[in-house]
Coordinates of C-alpha atoms in Angstrom, one line a residue:
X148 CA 0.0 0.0 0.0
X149 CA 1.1 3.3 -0.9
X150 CA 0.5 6.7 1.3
X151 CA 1.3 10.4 -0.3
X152 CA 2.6 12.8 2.5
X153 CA 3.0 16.5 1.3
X154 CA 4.7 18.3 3.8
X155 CA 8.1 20.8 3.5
X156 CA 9.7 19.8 6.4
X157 CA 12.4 17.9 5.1
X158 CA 13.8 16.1 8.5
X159 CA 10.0 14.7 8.8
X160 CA 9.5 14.0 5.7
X161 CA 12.6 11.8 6.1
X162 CA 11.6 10.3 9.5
X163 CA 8.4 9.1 8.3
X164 CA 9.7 7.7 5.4
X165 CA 12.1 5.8 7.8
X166 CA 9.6 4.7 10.1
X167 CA 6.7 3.7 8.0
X168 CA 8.4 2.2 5.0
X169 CA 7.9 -1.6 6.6
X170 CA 4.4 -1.1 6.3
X171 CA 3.1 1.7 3.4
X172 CA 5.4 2.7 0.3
X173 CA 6.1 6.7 0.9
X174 CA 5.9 9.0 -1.7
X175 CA 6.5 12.7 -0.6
X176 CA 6.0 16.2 -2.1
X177 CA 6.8 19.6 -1.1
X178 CA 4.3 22.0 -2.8
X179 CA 1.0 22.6 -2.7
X180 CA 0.7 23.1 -6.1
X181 CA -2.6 21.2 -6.7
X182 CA -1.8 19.8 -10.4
X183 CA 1.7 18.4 -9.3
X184 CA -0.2 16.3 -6.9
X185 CA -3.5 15.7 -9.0
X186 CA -1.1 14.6 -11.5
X187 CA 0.9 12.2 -8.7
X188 CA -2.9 10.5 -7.3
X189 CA -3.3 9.0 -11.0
X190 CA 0.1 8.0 -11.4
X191 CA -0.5 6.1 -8.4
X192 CA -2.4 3.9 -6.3
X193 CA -2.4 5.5 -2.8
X194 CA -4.1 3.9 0.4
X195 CA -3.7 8.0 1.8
X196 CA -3.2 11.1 1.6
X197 CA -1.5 13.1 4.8
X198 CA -1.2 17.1 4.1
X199 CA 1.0 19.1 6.8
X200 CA -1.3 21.9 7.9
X201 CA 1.3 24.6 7.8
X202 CA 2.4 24.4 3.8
X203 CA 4.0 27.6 2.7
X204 CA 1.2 29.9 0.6
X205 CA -1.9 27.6 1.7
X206 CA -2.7 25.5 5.1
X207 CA -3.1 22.1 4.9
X208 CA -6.9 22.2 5.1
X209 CA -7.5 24.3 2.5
X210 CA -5.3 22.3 0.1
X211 CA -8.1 19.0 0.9
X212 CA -11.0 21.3 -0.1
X213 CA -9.1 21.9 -3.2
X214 CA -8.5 18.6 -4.5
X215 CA -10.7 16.9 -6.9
X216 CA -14.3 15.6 -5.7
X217 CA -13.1 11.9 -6.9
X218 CA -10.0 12.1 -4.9
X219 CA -11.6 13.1 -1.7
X220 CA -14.0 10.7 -1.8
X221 CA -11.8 7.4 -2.8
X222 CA -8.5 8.2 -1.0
X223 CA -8.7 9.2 3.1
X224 CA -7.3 12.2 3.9
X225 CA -5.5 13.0 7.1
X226 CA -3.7 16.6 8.0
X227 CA -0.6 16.4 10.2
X228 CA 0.6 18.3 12.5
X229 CA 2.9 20.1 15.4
X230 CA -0.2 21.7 16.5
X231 CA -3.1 20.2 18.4
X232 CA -5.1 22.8 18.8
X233 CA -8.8 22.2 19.1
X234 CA -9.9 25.2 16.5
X235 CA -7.6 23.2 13.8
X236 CA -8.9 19.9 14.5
X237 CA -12.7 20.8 14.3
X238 CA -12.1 22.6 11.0
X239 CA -10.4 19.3 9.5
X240 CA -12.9 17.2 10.7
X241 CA -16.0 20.2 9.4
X242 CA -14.8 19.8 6.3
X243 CA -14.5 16.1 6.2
X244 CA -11.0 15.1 6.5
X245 CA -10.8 11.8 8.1
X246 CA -8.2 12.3 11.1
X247 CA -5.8 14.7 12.4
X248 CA -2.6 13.6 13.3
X249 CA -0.2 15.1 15.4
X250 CA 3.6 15.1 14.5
X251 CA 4.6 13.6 17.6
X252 CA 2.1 10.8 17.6
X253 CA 4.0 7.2 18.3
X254 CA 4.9 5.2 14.9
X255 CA 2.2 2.7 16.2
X256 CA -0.2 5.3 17.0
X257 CA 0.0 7.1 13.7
X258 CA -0.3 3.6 11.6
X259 CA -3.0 2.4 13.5
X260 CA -5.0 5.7 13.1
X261 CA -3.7 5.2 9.3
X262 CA -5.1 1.3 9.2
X263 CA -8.5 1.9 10.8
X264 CA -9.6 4.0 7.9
X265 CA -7.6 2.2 4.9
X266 CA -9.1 -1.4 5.8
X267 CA -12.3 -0.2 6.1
X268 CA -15.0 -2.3 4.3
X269 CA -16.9 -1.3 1.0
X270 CA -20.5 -1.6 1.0
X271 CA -22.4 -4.6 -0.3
X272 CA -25.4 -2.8 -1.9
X273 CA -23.7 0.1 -3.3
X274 CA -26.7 1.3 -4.7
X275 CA -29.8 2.6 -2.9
X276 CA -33.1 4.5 -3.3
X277 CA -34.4 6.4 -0.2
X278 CA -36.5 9.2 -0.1
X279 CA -36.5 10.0 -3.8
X280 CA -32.5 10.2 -3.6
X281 CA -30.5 7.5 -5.3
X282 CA -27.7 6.6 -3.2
X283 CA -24.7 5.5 -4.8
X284 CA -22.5 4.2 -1.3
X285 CA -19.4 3.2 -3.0
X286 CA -18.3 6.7 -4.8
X287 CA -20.2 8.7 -2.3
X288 CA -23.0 10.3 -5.3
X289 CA -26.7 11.1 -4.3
X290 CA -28.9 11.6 -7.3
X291 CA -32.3 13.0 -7.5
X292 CA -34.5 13.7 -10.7
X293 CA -31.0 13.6 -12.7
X294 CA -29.0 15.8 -10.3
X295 CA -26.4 14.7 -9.2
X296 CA -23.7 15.9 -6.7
X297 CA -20.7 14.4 -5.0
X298 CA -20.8 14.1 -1.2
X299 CA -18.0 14.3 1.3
X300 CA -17.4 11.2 3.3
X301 CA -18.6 12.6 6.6
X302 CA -21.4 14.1 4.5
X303 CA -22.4 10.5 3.2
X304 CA -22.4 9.1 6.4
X305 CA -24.4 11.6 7.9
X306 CA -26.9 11.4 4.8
X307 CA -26.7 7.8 5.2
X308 CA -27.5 7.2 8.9
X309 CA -29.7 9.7 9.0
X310 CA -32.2 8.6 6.2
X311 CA -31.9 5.0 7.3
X312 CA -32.8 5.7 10.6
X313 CA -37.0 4.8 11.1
X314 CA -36.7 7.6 13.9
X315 CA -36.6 10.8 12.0
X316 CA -36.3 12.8 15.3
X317 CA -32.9 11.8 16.3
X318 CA -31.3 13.1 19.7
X319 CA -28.1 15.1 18.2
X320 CA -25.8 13.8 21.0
X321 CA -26.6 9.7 20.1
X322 CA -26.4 10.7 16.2
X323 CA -23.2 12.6 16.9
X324 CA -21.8 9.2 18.9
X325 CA -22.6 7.6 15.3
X326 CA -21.0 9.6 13.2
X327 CA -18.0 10.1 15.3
X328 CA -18.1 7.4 17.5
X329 CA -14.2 7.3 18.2
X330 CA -13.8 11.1 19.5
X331 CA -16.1 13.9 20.8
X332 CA -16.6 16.7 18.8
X333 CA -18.5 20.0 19.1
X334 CA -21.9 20.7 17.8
X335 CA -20.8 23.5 15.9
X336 CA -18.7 20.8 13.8
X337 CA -22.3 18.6 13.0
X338 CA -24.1 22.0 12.3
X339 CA -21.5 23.2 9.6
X340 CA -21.5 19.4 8.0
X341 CA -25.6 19.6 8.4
X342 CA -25.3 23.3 6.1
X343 CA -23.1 21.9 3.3
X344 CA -25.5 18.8 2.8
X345 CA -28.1 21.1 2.4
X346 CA -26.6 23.7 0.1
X347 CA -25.3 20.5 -2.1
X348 CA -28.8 19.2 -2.1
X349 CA -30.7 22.4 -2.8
X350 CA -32.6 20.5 -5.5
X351 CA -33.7 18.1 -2.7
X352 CA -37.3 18.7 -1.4
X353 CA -36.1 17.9 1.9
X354 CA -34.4 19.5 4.7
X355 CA -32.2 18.3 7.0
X356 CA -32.4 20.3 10.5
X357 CA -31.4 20.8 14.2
X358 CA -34.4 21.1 16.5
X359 CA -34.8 21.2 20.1
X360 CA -31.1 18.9 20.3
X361 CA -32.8 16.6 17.7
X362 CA -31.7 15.8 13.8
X363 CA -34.4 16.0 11.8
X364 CA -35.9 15.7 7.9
X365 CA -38.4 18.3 7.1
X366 CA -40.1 19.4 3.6
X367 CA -38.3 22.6 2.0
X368 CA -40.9 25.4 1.9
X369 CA -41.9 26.3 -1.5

């Protein structure tokens, strides 16, 4: 398996490739020039994709949001960092990246973060239709009356859960344990992910809202 790090610090550039070379083939760039690295993804077959947050001329997270709809949604992303700080790590996660890592995580730490989103399963039934919206769970496409759009992961799996649940007045705090079930994040992190479905699915006649601590799917006025 084959991991893309893009990150300008040389010395950790050169200890990861030392460390986790017995279990991921490294490839590293220095820019944040998006075609240099579109143009890497298809040479390549990578497992992940782990952007340093501080890149000179654009951050990290900004670089993600950048990168094409197909590579976000096929390849996990993860931003690295010598900073933990909270405001960082809810915007990753807000705008679906799939883990923040910080630079002086263990080896084992770090690859087992790595692993637990690489070896997750594909869907069986990739294909779905619920409430009007055809579902398409392997490239992460929703379709409705021949509009289509391209979800985030974290979008998906919000979509997902939450229009295959039989409850459609969901307490926030057990749908937030769903969705995130191996860290706590803050409400404000579910509400911006809750906005972006619904400006993606503007042609939806559905609305998905936050009432009274609950989730829930409401008609869009007219």
């Amino acid at each position: 398996m084959r991991i893309l790090l893009i990150d300008d610090d040389k010395q950790y550039q050169n200890w990861f490739q030392n460390e986790i070379s017995n279990d991921f083939v490294v490839e590293t760039l220095d820019t944040p020039d998006i075609n240099a690295i579109e143009d890497t993804i298809r040479k390549d077959d990578f497992s992940a994709i782990l952007i340093d947050l501080h890149l000179p001329q654009l951050d990290g997270i900004s670089l993600w949001t950048k990168l094409s709809g197909s590579t976000r949604n096929k390849i996990p992303g993860f931003i690295i960092s010598e900073s933990f700080d909270s405001k960082y790590r809810e915007l990753a996660l807000s705008y679906g990246i799939n883990d923040y890592l910080h630079k002086n995580m263990s080896k084992k730490e770090i690859l087992l973060r790595i692993y637990n989103w690489v070896n997750r399963k594909p869907e069986i039934n990739s294909i779905k239709e619920v409430y009007g919206l055809k579902i398409d769970e392997e490239n992460f496409l929703v379709e409705f009356e021949e509009q289509t759009v391209t979800l985030t992961r974290t979008e998906f799996r919000i979509l997902k859960n939450l229009i295959g649940d039989n409850n459609l007045d969901i307490p926030r705090t057990k749908f937030m344990s769903k969705i995130w079930p191996d860290r706590n994040v803050v409400k404000q992190t579910l509400n911006t992910h809750i906005f972006n479905l619904n400006e993606k699915l503007n042609f939806w006649p559905w609305l998905i809202v936050v009432k009274d601590d609950t989730i829930q799917i409401v008609q869009r006025c007219k």
